[in-house]
mmCIF file of C-alpha atoms and ligand atoms in Angstrom:
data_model
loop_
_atom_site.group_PDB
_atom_site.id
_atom_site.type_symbol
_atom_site.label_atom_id
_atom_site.label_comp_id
_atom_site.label_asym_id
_atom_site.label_seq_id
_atom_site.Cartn_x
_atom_site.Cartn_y
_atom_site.Cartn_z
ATOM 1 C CA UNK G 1 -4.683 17.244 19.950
ATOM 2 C CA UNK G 2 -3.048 14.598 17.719
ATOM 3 C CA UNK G 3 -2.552 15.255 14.099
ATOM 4 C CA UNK G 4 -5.233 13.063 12.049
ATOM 5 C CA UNK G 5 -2.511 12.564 9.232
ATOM 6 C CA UNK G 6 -3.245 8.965 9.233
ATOM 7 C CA UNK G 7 -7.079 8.512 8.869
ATOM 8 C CA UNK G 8 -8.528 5.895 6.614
ATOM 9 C CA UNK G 9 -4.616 3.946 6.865
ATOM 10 C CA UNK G 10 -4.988 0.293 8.243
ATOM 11 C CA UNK G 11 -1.909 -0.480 10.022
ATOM 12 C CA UNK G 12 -1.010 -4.124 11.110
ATOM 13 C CA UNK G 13 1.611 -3.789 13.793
ATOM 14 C CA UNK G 14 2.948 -7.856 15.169
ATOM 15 C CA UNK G 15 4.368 -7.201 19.301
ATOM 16 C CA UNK G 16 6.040 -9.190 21.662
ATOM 17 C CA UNK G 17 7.600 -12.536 21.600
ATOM 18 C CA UNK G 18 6.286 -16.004 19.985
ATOM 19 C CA UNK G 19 7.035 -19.156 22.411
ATOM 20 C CA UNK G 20 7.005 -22.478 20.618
ATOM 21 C CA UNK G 21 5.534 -25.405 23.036
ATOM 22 C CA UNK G 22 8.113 -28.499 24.144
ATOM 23 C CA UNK G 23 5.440 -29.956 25.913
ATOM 24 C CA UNK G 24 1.618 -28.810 27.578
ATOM 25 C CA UNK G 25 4.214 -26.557 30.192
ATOM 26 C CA UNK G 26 7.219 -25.491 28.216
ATOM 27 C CA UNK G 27 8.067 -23.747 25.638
ATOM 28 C CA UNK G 28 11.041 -22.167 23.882
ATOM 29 C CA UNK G 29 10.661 -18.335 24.096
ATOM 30 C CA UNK G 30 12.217 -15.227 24.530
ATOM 31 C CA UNK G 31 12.052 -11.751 26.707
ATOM 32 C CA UNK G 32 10.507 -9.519 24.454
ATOM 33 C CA UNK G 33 7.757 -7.464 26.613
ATOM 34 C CA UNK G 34 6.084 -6.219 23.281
ATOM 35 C CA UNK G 35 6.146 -2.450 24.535
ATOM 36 C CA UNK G 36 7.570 -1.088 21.358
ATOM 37 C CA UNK G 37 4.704 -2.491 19.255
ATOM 38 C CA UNK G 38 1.915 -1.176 21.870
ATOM 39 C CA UNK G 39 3.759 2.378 21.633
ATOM 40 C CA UNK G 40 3.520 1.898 17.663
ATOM 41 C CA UNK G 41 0.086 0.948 17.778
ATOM 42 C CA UNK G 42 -1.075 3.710 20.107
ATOM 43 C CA UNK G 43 1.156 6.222 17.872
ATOM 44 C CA UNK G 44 -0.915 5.110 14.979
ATOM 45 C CA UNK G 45 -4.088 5.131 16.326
ATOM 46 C CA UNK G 46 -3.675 8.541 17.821
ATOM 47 C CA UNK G 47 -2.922 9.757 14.284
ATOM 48 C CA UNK G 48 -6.388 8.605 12.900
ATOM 49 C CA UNK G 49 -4.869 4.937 11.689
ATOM 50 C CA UNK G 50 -6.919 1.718 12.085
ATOM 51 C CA UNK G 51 -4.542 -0.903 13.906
ATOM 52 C CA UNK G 52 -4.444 -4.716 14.075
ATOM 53 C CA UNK G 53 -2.454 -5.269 17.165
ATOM 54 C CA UNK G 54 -1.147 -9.044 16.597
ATOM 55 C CA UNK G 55 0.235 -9.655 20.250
ATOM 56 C CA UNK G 56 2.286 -12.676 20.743
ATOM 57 C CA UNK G 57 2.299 -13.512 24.345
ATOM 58 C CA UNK G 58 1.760 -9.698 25.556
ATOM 59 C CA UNK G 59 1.298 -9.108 28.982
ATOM 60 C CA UNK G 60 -2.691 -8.222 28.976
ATOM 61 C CA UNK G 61 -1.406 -5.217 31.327
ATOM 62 C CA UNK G 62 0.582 -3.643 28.662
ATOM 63 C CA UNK G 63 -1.910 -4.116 26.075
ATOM 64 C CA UNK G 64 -3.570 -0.846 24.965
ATOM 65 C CA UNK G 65 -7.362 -0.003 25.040
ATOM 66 C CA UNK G 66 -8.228 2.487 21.740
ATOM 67 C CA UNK G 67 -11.413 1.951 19.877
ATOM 68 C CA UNK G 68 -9.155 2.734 16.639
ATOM 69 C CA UNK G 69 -7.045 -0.948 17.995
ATOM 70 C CA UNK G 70 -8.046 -4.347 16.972
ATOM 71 C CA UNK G 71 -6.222 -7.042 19.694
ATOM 72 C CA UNK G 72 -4.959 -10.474 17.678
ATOM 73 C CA UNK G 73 -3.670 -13.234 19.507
ATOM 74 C CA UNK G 74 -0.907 -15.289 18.254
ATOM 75 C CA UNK G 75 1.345 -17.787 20.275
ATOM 76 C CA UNK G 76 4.091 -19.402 18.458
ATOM 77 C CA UNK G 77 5.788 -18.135 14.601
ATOM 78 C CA UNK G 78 3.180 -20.192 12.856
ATOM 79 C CA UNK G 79 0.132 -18.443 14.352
ATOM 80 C CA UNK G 80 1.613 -14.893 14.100
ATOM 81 C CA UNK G 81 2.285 -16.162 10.124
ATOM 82 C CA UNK G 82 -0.862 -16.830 9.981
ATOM 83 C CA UNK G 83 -2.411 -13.526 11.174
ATOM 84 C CA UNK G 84 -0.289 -11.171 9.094
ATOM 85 C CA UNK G 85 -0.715 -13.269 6.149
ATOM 86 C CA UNK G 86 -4.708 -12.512 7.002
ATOM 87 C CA UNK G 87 -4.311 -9.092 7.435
ATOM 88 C CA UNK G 88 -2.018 -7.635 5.062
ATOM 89 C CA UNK G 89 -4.017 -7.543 2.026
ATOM 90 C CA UNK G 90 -6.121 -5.015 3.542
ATOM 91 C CA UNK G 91 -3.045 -3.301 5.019
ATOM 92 C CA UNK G 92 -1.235 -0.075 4.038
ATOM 93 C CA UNK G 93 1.302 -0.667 6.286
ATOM 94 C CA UNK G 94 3.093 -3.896 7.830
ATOM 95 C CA UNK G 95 4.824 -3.331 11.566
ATOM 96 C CA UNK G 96 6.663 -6.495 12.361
ATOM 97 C CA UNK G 97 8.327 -5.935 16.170
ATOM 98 C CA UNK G 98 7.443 -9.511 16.869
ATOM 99 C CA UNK G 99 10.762 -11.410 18.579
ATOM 100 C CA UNK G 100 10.172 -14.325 16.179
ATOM 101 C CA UNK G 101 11.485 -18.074 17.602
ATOM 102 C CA UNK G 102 13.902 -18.794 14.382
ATOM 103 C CA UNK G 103 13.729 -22.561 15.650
ATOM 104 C CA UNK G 104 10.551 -24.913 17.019
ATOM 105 C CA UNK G 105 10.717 -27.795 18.162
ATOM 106 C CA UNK G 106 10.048 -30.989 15.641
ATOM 107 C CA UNK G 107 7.326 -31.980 18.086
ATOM 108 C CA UNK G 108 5.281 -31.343 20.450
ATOM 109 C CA UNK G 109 4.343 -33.881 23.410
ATOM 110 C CA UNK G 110 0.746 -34.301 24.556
ATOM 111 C CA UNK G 111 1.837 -34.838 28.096
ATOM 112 C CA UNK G 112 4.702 -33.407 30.324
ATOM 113 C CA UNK G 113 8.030 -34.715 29.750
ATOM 114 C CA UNK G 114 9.365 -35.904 32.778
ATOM 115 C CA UNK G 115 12.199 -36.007 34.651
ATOM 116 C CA UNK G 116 14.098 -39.457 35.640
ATOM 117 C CA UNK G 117 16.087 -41.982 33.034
ATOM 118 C CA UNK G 118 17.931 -40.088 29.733
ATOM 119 C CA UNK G 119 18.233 -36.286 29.099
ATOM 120 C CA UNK G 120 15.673 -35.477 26.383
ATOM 121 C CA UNK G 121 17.093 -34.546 23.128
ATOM 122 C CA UNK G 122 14.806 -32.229 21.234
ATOM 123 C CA UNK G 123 15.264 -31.886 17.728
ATOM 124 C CA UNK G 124 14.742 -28.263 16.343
ATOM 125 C CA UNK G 125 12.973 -27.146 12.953
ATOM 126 C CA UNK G 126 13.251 -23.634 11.570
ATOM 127 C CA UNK G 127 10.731 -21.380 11.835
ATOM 128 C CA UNK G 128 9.742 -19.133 8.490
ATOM 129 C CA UNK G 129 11.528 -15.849 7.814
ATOM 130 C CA UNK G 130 7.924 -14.118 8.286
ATOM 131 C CA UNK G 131 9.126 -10.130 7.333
ATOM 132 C CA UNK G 132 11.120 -11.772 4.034
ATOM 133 C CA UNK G 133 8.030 -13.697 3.234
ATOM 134 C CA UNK G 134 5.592 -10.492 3.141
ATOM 135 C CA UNK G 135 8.807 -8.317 1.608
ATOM 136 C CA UNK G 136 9.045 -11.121 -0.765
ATOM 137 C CA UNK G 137 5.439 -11.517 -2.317
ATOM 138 C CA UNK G 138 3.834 -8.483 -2.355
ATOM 139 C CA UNK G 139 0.505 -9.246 -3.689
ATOM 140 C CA UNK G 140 -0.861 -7.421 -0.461
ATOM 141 C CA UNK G 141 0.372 -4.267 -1.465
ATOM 142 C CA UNK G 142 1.637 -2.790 1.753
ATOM 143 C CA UNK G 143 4.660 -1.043 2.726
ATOM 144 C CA UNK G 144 6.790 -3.566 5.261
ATOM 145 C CA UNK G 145 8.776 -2.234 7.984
ATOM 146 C CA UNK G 146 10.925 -4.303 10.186
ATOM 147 C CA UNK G 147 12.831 -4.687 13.308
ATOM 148 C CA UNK G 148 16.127 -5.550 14.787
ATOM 149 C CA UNK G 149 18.150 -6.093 17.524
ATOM 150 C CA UNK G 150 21.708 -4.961 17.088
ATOM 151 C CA UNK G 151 24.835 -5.419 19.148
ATOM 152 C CA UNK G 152 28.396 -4.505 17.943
ATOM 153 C CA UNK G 153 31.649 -6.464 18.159
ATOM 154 C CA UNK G 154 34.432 -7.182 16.778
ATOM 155 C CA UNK G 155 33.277 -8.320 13.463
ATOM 156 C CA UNK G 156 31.176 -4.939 12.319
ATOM 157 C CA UNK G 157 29.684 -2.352 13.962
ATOM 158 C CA UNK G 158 25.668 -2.161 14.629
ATOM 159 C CA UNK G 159 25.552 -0.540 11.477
ATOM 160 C CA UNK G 160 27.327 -2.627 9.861
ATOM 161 C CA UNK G 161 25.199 -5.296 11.106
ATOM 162 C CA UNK G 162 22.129 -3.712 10.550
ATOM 163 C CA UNK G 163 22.927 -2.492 6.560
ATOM 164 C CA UNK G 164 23.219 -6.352 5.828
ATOM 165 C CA UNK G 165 20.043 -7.153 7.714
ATOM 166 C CA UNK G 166 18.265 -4.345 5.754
ATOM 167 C CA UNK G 167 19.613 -5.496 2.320
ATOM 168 C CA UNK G 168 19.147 -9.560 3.470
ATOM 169 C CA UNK G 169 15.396 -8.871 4.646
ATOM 170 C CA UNK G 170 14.077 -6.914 1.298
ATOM 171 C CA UNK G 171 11.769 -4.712 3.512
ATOM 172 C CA UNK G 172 11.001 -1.273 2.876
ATOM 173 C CA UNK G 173 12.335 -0.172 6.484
ATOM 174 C CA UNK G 174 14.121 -1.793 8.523
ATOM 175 C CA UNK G 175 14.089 0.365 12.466
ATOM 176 C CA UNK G 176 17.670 -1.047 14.160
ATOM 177 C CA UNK G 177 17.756 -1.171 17.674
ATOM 178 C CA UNK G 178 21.064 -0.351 18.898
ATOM 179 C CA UNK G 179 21.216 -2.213 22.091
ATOM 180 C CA UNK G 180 23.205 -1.617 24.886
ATOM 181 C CA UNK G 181 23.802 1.712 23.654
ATOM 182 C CA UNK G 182 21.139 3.053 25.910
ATOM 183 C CA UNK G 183 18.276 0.506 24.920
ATOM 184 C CA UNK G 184 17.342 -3.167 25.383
ATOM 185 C CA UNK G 185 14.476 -5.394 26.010
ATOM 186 C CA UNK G 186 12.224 -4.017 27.973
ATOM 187 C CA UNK G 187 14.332 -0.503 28.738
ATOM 188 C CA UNK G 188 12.219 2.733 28.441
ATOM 189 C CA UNK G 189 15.011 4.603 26.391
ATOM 190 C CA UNK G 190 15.940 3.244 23.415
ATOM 191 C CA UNK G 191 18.365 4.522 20.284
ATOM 192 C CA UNK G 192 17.016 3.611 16.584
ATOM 193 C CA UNK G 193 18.530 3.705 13.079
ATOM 194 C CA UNK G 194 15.484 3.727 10.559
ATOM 195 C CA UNK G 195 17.448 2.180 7.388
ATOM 196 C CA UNK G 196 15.748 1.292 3.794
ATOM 197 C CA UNK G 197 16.056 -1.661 1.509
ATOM 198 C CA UNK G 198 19.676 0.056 0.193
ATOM 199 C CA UNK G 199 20.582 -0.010 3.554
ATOM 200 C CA UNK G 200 20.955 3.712 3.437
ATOM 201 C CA UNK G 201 19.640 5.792 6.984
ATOM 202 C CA UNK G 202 16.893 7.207 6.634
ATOM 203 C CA UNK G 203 16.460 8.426 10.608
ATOM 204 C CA UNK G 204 18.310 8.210 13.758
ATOM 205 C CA UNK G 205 17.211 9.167 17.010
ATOM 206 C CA UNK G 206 17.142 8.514 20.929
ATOM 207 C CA UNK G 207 14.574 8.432 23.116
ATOM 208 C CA UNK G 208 11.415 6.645 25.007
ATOM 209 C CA UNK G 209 9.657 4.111 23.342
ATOM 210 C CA UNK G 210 6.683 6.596 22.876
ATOM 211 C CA UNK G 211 9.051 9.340 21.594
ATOM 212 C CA UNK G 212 10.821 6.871 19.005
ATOM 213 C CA UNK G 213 7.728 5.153 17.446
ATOM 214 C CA UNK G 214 6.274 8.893 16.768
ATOM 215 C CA UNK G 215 9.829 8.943 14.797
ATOM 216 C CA UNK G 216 9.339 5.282 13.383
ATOM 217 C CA UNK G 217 5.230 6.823 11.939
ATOM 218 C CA UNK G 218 6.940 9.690 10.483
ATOM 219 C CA UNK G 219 9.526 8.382 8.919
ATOM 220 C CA UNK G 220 7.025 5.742 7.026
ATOM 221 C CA UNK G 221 5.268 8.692 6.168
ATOM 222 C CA UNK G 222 8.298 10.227 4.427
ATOM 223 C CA UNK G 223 9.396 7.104 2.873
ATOM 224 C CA UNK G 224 5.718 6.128 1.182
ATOM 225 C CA UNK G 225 5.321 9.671 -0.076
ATOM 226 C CA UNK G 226 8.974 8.842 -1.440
ATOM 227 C CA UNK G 227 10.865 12.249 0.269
HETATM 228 O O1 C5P I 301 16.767 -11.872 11.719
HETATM 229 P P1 C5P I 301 16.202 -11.163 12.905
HETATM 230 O O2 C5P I 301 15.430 -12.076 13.814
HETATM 231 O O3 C5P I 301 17.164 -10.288 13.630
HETATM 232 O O4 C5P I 301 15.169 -10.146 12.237
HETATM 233 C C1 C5P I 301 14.283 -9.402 12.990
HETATM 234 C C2 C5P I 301 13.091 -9.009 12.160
HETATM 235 O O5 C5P I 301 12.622 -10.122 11.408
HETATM 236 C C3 C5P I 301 11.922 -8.592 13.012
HETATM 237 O O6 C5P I 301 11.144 -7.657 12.275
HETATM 238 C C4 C5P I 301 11.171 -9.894 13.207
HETATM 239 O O7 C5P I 301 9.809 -9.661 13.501
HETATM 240 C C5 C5P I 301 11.360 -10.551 11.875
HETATM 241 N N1 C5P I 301 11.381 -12.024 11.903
HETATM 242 C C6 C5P I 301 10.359 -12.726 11.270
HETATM 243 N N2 C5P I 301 10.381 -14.103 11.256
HETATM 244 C C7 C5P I 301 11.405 -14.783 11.822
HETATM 245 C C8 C5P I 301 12.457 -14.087 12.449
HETATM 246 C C9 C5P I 301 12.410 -12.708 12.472
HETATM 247 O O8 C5P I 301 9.447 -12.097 10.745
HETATM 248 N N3 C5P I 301 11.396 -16.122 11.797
#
């Protein structure tokens, strides 16, 4: 059914969206749903790739059940750091859709902060730039592809915006998600712009989630052979 152009590959594909805990009940998160990563994952597997799945905070109905799919767990920026750094050197390829916190807080209370007296001031640390750490050091040998979020306005166009991410991140493909154009978190349609490390385009297409990670696989494909 599925072309088995992938077999023997070991993909490591990070989904959905780290939270960083405030207290035992809070945390600082975001929206992602983590269905682009699944759609990757499944896309690879059905090709005859081996996947790690690192899921940060995935709904455990949208994860996917292939034998060819390995499930990680991560929770906040550090843990998900500490799986791909884990998995890459026995990676070909290096998938990070993760929504990454880019802040944490300092610290972390054992008990619930409560209401009543002073507003609590939290005081924020940044998080690691995970996809320019493995595009940095690349004693694991993989190819990296990355992700984005892109709006336009009146500074630069999505493009625009996307071009400097590609260059600024130093990963081998950076896939640009042009929100608002038809996609957004958690949308079923969604527009890409596959870019490289130039910040030239390397594929642009519109589609479902399904239909546009097929694009994302093929387009990795065409980039390691070098065409
Ligand atoms: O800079 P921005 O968050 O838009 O970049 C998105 C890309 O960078 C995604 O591939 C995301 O997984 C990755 N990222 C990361 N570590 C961070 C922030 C983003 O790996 N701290």
């Amino acid at each position: 059914l599925y072309d088995q152009d992938l077999e023997g590959e070991r993909y490591v594909i990070s989904a959905g969206g780290t939270r960083e805990p405030i207290d035992p009940v809070r945390f600082l998160g975001n929206r992602s749903t983590g269905r682009f990563g699944v759609a990757l994952a499944l896309a690879a597997a059905h090709r005859g790739a081996d996947v790690d799945l690192v899921a940060c905070n995935v709904d455990a109905a949208l994860l996917p059940h292939h034998p060819r799919i390995t499930i990680h767990a991560a929770g906040t920026a550090l843990e998900l750091r500490e799986r791909m750094l884990g998995l890459a050197p026995c990676a070909q390829v290096l998938i990070m859709t993760a929504a990454v916190a880019d802040f944490r807080p300092a610290t972390t209370t054992d008990s619930k902060v409560k209401k009543g007296g002073s507003v609590p001031d939290f005081e924020l640390v940044e998080n690691p730039d995970i996809l320019k750490g493995l595009a940095a050091d690349r004693s694991h040998g993989a190819f990296v592809v990355g992700f984005a979020a892109e709006t336009g306005d009146e500074g630069g166009s999505v493009l625009d915006y996307g071009r400097a991410k590609a260059r600024a991140k130093g990963a081998d493909l950076l896939v640009v998600n042009r929100v608002g154009e038809t996609a957004g978190f958690g949308d079923v349609d969604t527009a890409i712009t596959i870019l490289d490390s130039a910040g030239e385009t390397r594929s642009d297409a519109a589609g479902t989630k399904s239909q546009m990670a097929g694009v994302v696989i093929d387009t990795i494909s065409s980039a390691r052979k070098g065409v």
